[in-house]
Short mmCIF file of C-alpha atoms and ligand atoms in Angstrom, two decimals:
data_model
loop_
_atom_site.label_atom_id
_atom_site.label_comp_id
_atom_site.label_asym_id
_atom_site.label_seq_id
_atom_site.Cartn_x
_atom_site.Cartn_y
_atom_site.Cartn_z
CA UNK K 1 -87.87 32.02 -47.33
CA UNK K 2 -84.94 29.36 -47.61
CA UNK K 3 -84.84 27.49 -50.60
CA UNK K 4 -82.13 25.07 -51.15
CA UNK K 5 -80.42 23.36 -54.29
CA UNK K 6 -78.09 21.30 -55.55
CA UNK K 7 -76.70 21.37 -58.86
CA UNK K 8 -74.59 18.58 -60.44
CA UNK K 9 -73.18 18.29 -57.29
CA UNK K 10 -70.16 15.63 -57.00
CA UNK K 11 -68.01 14.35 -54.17
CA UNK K 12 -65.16 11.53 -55.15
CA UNK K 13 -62.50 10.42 -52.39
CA UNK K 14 -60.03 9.45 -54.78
CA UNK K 15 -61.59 6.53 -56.73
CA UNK K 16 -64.39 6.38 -54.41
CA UNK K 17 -67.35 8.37 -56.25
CA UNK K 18 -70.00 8.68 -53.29
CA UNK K 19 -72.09 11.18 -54.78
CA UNK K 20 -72.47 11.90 -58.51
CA UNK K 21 -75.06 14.23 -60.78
CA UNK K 22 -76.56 15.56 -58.01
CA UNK K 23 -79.82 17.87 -58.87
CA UNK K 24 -81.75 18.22 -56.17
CA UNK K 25 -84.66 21.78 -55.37
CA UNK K 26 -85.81 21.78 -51.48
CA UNK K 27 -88.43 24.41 -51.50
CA UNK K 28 -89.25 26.58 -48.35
CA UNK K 29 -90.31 24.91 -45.24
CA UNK K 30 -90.40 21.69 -47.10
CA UNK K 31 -89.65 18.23 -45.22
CA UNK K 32 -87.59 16.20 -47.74
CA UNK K 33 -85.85 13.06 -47.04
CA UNK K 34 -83.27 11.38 -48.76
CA UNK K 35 -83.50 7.90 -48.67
CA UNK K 36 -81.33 5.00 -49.71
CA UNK K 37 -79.61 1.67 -48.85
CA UNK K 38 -76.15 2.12 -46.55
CA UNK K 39 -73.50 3.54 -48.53
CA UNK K 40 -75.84 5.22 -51.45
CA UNK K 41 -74.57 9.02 -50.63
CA UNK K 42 -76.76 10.18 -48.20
CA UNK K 43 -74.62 11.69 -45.44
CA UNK K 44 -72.03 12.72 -48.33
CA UNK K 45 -75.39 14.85 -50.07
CA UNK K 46 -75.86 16.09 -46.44
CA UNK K 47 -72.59 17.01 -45.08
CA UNK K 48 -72.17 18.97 -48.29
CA UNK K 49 -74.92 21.57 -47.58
CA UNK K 50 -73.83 21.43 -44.21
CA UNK K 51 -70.22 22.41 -45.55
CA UNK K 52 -68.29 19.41 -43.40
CA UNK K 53 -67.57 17.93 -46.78
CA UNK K 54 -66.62 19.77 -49.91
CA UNK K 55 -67.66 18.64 -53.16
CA UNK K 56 -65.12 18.20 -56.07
CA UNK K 57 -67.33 19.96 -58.32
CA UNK K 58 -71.30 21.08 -58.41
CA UNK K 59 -72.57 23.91 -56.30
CA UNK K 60 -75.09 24.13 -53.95
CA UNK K 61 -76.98 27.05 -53.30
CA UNK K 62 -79.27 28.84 -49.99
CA UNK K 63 -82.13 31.26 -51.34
CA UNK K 64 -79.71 31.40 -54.69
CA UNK K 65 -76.51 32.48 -52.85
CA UNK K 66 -73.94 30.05 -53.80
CA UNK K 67 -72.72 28.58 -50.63
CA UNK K 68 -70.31 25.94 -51.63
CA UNK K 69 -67.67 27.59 -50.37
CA UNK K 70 -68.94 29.41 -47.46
CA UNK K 71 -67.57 28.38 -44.22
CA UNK K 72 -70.26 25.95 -42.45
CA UNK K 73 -70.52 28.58 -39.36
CA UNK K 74 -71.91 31.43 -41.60
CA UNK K 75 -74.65 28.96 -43.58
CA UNK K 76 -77.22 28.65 -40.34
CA UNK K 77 -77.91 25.44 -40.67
CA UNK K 78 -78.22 23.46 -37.95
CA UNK K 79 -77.33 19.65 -37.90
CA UNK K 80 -78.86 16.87 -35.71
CA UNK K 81 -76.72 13.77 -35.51
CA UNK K 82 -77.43 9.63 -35.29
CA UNK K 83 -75.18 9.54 -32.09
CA UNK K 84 -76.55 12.71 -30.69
CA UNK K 85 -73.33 14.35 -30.02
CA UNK K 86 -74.21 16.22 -27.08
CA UNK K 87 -71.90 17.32 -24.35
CA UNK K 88 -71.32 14.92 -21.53
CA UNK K 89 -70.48 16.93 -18.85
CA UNK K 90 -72.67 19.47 -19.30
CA UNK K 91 -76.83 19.88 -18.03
CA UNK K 92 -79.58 19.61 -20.40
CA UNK K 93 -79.73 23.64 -19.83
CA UNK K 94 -75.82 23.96 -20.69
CA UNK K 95 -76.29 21.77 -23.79
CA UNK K 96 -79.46 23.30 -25.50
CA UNK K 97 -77.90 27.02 -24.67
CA UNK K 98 -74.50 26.38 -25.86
CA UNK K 99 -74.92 27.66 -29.42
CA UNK K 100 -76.73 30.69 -28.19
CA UNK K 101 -73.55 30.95 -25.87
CA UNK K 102 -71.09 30.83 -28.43
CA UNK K 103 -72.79 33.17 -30.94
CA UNK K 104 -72.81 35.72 -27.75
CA UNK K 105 -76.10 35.92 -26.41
CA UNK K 106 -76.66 37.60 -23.30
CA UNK K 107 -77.90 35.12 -20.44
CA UNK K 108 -81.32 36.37 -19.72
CA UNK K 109 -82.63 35.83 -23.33
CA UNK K 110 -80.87 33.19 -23.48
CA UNK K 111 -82.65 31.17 -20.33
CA UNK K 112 -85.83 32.44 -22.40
CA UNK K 113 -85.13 30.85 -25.28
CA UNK K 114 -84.16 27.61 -23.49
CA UNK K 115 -87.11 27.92 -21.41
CA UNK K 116 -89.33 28.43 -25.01
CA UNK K 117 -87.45 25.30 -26.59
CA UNK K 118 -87.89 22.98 -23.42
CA UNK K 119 -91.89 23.71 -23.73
CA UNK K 120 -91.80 23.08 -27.02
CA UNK K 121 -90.24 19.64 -26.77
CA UNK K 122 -91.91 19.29 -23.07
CA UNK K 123 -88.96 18.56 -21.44
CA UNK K 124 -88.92 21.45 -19.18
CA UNK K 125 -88.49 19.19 -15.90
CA UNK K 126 -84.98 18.09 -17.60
CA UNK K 127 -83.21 21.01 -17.71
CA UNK K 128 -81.05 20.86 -14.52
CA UNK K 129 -79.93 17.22 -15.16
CA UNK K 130 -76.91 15.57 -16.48
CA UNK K 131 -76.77 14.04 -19.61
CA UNK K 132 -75.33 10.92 -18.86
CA UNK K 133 -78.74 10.25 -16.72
CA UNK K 134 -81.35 10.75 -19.64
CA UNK K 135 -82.93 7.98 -21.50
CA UNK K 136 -81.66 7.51 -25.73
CA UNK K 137 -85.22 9.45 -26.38
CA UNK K 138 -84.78 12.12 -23.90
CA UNK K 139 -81.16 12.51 -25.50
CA UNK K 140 -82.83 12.92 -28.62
CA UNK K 141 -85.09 15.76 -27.88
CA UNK K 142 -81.89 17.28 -26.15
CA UNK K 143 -80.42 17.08 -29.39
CA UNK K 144 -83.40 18.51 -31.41
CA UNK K 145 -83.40 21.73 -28.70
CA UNK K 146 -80.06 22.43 -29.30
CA UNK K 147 -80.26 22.45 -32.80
CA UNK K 148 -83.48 24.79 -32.84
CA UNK K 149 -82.73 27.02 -30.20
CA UNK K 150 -80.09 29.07 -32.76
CA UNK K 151 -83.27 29.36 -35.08
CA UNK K 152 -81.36 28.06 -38.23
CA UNK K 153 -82.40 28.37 -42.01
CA UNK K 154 -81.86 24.89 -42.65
CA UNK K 155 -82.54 21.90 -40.72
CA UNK K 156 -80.56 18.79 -41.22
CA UNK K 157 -80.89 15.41 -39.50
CA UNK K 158 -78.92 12.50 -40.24
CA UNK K 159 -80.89 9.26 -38.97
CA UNK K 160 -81.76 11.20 -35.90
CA UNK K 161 -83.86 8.00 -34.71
CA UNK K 162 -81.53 5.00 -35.46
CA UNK K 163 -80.43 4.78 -32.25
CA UNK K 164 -83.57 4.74 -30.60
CA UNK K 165 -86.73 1.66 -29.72
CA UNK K 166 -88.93 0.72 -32.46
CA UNK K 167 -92.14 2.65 -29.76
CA UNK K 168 -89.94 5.28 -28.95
CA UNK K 169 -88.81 5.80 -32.80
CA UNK K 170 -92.44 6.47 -33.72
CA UNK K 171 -93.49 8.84 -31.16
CA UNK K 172 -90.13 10.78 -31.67
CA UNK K 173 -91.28 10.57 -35.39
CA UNK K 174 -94.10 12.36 -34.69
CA UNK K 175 -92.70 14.56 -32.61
CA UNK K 176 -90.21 15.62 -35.43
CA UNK K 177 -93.13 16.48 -38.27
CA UNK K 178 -95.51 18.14 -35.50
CA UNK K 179 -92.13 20.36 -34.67
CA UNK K 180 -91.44 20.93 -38.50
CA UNK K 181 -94.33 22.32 -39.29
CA UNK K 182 -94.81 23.98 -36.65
CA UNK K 183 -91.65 25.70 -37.30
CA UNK K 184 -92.00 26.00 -40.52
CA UNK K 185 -88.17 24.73 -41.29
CA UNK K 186 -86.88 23.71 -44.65
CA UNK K 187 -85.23 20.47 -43.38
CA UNK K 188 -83.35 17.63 -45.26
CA UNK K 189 -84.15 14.56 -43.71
CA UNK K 190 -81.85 11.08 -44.19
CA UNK K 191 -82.86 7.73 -43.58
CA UNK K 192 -82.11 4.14 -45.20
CA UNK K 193 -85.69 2.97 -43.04
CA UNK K 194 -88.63 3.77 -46.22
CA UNK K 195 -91.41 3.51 -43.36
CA UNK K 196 -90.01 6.42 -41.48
CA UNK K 197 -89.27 8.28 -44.68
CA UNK K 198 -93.00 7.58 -45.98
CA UNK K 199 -94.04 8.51 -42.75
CA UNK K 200 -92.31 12.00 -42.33
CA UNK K 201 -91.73 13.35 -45.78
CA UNK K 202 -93.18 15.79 -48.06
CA UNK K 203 -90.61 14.53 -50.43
CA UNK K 204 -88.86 11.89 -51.19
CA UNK K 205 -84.90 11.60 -52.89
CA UNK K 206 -84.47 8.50 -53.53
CA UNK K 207 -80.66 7.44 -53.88
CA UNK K 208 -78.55 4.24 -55.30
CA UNK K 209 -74.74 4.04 -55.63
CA UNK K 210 -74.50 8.03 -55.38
CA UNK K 211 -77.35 8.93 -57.72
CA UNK K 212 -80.57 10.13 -57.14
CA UNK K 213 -83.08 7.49 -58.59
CA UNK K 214 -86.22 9.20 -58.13
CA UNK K 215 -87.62 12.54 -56.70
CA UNK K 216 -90.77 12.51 -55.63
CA UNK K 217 -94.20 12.62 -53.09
CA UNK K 218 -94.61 9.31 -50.94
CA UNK K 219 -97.39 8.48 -53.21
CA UNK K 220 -95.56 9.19 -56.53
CA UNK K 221 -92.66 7.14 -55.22
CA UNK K 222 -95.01 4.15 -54.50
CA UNK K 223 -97.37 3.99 -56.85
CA UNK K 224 -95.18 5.02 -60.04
CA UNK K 225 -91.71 3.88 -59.27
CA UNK K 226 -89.62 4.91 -62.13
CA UNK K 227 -87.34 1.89 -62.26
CA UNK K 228 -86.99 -1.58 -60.68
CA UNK K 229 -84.79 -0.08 -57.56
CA UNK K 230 -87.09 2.21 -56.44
CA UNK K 231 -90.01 -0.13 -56.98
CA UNK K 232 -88.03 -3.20 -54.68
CA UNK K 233 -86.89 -0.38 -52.20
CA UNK K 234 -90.51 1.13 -51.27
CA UNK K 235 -93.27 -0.51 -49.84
CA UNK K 236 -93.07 -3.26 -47.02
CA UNK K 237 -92.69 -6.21 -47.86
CA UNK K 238 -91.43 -5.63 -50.92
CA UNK K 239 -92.82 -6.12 -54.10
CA UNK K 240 -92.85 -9.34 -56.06
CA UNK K 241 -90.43 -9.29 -59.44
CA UNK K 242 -91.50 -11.62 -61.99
CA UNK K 243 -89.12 -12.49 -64.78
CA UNK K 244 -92.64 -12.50 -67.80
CA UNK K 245 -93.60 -13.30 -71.65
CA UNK K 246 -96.00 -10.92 -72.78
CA UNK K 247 -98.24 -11.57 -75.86
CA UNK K 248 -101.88 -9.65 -76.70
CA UNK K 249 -102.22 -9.02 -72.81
CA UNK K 250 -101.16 -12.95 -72.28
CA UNK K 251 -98.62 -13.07 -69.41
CA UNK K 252 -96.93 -15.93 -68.82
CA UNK K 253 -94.20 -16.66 -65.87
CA UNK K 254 -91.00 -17.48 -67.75
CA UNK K 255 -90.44 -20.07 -64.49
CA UNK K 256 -93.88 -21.23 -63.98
CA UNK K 257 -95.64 -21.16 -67.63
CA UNK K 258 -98.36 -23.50 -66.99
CA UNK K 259 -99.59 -21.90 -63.06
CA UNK K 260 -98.68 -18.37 -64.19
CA UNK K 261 -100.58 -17.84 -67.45
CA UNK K 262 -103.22 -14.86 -66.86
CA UNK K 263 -103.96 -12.21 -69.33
CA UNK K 264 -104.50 -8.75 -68.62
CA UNK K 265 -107.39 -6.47 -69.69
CA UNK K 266 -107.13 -4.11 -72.60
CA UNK K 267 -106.04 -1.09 -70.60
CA UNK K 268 -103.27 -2.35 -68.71
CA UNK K 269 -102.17 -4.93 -71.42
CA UNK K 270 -102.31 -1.46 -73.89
CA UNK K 271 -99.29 -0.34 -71.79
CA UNK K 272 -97.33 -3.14 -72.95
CA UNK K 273 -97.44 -3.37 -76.72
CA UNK K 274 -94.82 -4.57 -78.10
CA UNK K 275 -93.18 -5.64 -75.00
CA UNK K 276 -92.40 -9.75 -75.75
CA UNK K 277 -90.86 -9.64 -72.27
CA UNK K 278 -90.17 -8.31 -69.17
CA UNK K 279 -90.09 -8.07 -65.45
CA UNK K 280 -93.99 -7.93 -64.34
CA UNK K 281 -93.58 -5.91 -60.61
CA UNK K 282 -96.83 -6.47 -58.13
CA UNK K 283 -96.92 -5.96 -54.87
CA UNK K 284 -97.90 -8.04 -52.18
CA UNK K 285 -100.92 -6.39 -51.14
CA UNK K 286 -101.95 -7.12 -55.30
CA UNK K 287 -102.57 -9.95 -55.27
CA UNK K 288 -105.97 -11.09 -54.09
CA UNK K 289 -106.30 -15.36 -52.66
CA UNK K 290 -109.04 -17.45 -53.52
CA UNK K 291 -109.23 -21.10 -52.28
CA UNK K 292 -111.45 -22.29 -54.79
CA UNK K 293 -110.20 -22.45 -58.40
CA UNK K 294 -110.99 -18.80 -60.46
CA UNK K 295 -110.74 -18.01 -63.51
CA UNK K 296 -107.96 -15.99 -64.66
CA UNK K 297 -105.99 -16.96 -61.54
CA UNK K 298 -102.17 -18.49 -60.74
CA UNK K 299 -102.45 -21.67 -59.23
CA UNK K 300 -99.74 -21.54 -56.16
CA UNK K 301 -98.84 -23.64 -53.24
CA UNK K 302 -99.19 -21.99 -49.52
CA UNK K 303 -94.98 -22.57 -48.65
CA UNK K 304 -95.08 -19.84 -44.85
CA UNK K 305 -97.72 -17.88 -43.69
CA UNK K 306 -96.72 -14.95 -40.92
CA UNK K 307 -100.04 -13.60 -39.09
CA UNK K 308 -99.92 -10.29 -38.25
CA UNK K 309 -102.46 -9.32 -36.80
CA UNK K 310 -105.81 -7.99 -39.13
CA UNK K 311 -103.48 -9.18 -42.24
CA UNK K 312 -101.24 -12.30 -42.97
CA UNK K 313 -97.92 -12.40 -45.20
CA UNK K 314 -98.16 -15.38 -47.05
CA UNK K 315 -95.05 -17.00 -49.29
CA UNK K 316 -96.19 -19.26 -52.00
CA UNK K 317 -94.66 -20.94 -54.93
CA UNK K 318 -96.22 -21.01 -58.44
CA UNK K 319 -94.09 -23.97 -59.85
CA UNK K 320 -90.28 -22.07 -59.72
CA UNK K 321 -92.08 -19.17 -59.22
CA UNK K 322 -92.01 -17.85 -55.32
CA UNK K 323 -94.59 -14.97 -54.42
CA UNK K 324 -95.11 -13.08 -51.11
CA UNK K 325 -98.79 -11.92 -50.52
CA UNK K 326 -100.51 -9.46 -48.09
CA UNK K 327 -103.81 -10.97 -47.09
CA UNK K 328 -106.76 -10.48 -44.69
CA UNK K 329 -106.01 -12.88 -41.73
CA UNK K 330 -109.82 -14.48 -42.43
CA UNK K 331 -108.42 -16.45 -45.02
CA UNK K 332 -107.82 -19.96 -44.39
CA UNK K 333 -104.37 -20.42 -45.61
CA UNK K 334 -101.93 -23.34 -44.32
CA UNK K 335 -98.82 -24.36 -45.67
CA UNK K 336 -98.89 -27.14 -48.04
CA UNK K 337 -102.46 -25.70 -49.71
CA UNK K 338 -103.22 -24.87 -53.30
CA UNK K 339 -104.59 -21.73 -53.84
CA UNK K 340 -105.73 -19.47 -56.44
CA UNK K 341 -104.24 -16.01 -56.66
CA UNK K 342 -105.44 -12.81 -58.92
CA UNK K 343 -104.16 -9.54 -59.52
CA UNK K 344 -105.17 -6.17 -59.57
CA UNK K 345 -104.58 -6.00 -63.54
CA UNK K 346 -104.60 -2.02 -63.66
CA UNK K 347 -101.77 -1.93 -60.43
CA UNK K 348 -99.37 -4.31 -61.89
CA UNK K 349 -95.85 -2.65 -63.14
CA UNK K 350 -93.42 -3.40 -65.90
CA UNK K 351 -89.67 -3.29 -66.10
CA UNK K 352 -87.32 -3.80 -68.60
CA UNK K 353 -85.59 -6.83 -67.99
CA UNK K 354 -81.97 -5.27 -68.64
CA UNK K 355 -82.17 -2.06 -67.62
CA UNK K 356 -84.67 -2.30 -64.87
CA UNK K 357 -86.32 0.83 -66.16
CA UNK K 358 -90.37 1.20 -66.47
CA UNK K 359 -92.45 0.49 -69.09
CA UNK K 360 -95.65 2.29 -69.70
CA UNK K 361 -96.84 6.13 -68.78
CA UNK K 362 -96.80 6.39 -65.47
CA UNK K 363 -99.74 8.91 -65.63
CA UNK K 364 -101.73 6.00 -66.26
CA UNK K 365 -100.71 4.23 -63.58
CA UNK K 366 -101.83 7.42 -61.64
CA UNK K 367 -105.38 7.03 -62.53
CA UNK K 368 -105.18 3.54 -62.27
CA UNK K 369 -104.41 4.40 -58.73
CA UNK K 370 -106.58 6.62 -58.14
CA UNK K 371 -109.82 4.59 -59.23
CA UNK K 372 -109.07 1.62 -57.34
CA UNK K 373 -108.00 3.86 -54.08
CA UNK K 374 -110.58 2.69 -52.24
CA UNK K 375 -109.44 -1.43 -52.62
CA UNK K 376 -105.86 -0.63 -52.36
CA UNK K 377 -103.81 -0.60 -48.75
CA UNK K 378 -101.40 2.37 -48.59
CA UNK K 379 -97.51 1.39 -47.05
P1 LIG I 1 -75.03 4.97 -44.44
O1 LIG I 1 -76.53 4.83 -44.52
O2 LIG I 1 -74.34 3.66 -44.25
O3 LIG I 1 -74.57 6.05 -43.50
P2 LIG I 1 -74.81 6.74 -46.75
O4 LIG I 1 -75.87 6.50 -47.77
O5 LIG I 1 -75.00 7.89 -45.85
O6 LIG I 1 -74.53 5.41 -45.93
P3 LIG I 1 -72.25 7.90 -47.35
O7 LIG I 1 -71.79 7.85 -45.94
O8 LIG I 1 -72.59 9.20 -47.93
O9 LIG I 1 -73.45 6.89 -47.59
O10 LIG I 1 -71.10 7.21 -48.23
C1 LIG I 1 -71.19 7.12 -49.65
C2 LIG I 1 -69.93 6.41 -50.17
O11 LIG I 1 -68.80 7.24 -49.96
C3 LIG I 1 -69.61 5.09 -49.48
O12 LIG I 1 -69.10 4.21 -50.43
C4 LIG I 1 -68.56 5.47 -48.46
O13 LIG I 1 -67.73 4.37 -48.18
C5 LIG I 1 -67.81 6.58 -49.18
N1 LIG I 1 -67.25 7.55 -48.23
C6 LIG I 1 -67.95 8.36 -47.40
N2 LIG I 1 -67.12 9.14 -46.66
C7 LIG I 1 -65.85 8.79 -47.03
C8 LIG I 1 -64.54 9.23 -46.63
N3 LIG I 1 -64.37 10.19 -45.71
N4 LIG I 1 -63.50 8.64 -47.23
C9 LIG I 1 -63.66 7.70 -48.18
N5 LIG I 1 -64.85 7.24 -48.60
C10 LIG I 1 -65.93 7.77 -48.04
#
């Protein structure tokens, strides 16, 4: 049982405040991720359970022993790095053994354990070379041995795939979840890449400028983004902000009045009463294109279209208005085209146009969700 948490955890180098109001509960064996643009806190929120940095105030506690000021040795966490940071001139052996070496293990359970570790990341035929001769990925798993032969509490990775191919990245991906579960870890998890933290994470912490925005499931954090950040920051490509007057349900485009005039039904326009006007979120894969004119619809003009496969991005403009949309490569779309676009009324989101915070009860927005699952395409 190793629970972690953080509470009001800060870190400030000098004026510099990279971490702030940190509250943060990993539960046992969970797989959380903290995820943010460069320079939002992560590695700061990391190193400090790690004990490489110390906070300036907050403390952080393992299974509710306050370890804030424990020395990083005695916390048993173990810590796999971007770079890898293995040891050059040692063997694949020599580096996945050396923290069983330094805590004093004798050598015979110690080949067993690196012998038990190299099966588990199948990378038994490596042992006996060099490092210098592996490939990035074989580095990797290097890495991930030597940080789960010692058996630690806590498991903490910091971008462990940045360095690696876009194939390789996803197979080590999968190699990483398969290995956490299996081993049943509670790990902390950071990367600024939201398909790899969608991908991997039972939770998400999602940071800005040293705060946490958001804490919550993949789903939670895409489908009921508490504020405009997290709402821009999830889902690929990212979701369309639309600067809106509201009125009765009537929403009209503050930039294109005339092409983006639709009105909402009762139940999603019910979430915005009272609202006169804000900043109307949709995703791309919202939006639905018709070629013929529709009721209901915003008239826009095909600018790019980007096949990709089964699905097409396509960037229009509604008067001043530009859009991206997600849509089935079967439509007939070519730039210079008018075309028709609707949206999924009960899916759309609202912001406050000055604070950037949500309007409406999210909980809606969950069933919302949940009814129209089987129309809607997950990140
Ligand atoms: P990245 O994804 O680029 O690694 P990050 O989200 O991990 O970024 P941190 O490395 O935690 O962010 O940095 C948070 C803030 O603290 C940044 O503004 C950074 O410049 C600052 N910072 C981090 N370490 C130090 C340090 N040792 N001295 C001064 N400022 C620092």
């Amino acid at each position: 049982m190793v629970t972690v948490e953080y509470d009001s955890v800060k870190k400030a180098y000098g004026e510099t405040i990279a971490i702030e109001d940190i509250d943060l509960e990993v539960n046992d064996g969970e797989f959380t991720i903290l995820l943010g643009p460069s320079g939002c806190g992560k590695t700061t929120t990391l190193r400090c359970l790690a004990g490489l940095t110390e906070p300036t105030s907050g403390t952080i506690t393992l299974d509710d022993h306050d370890v804030t000021d424990v020395h990083p040795k005695n916390r048993n966490i173990a810590m796999v790095f971007q770079n890898f940071a293995l040891y050059p001139h040692m063997t694949v052996r020599e580096n996945i053994g050396y923290p069983l070496k330094v805590a004093g293990v004798d050598k015979t359970e110690r080949q067993d354990r690196i012998d038990e570790v190299a099966e588990t990341l199948e990378i038994p035929e490596l042992l006996d070379r060099d490092i210098a001769n592996l490939s990035g990925g074989q580095q990797q798993r290097v890495a991930l041995g030597r940080a789960i032969i010692r058996r630690p509490a806590v498991f903490l990775m910091d971008e462990p795939l940045a360095n690696l191919d876009a194939k390789l990245k996803i197979s080590m991906r999968s190699r990483i979840k398969v290995l956490q579960r299996e081993m049943d870890i509670t790990t902390l998890y950071v990367t600024h890449d939201q398909e790899e933290a969608m991908s991997l994470g039972d939770k998400l912490v999602v940071m800005d400028k040293g705060s946490i925005q958001q804490i919550g499931t993949p789903d939670e954090v895409y489908h009921q983004p508490v504020n405009r950040f997290v709402a821009g920051f999830i889902g690929s490509p990212s979701m369309n902000f639309i600067e809106v007057t509201h009125s009765e349900g009537r929403i009209q485009a503050v930039d294109a009045p005339e092409a983006f005039d639709v009105s909402l039904d009762d139940t999603a326009a019910s979430r915005y009463t009272g609202t006169e006007q804000m900043t109307l979120g949709v995703r791309p894969q919202y939006f639905t294109i018709h070629t013929e004119d529709t009721a209901n619809a915003i008239e826009a003009v095909v600018k790019v279209t980007e096949p990709q496969g089964d699905e097409q991005i396509v960037e229009l403009e509604a008067e001043d208005v530009s859009l991206t949309v997600v849509a089935p490569s079967t439509i007939d779309a070519t730039r210079g085209d008018t075309v028709w676009l609707t949206l999924e009324d009960e899916l759309v989101h609202g912001f406050d146009s000055e604070t950037g915070e949500r309007i409406g009860d999210p909980k809606e927005m969950v069933a919302a969700t949940r009814a129209s699952s089987s129309t809607e395409s997950q990140p």
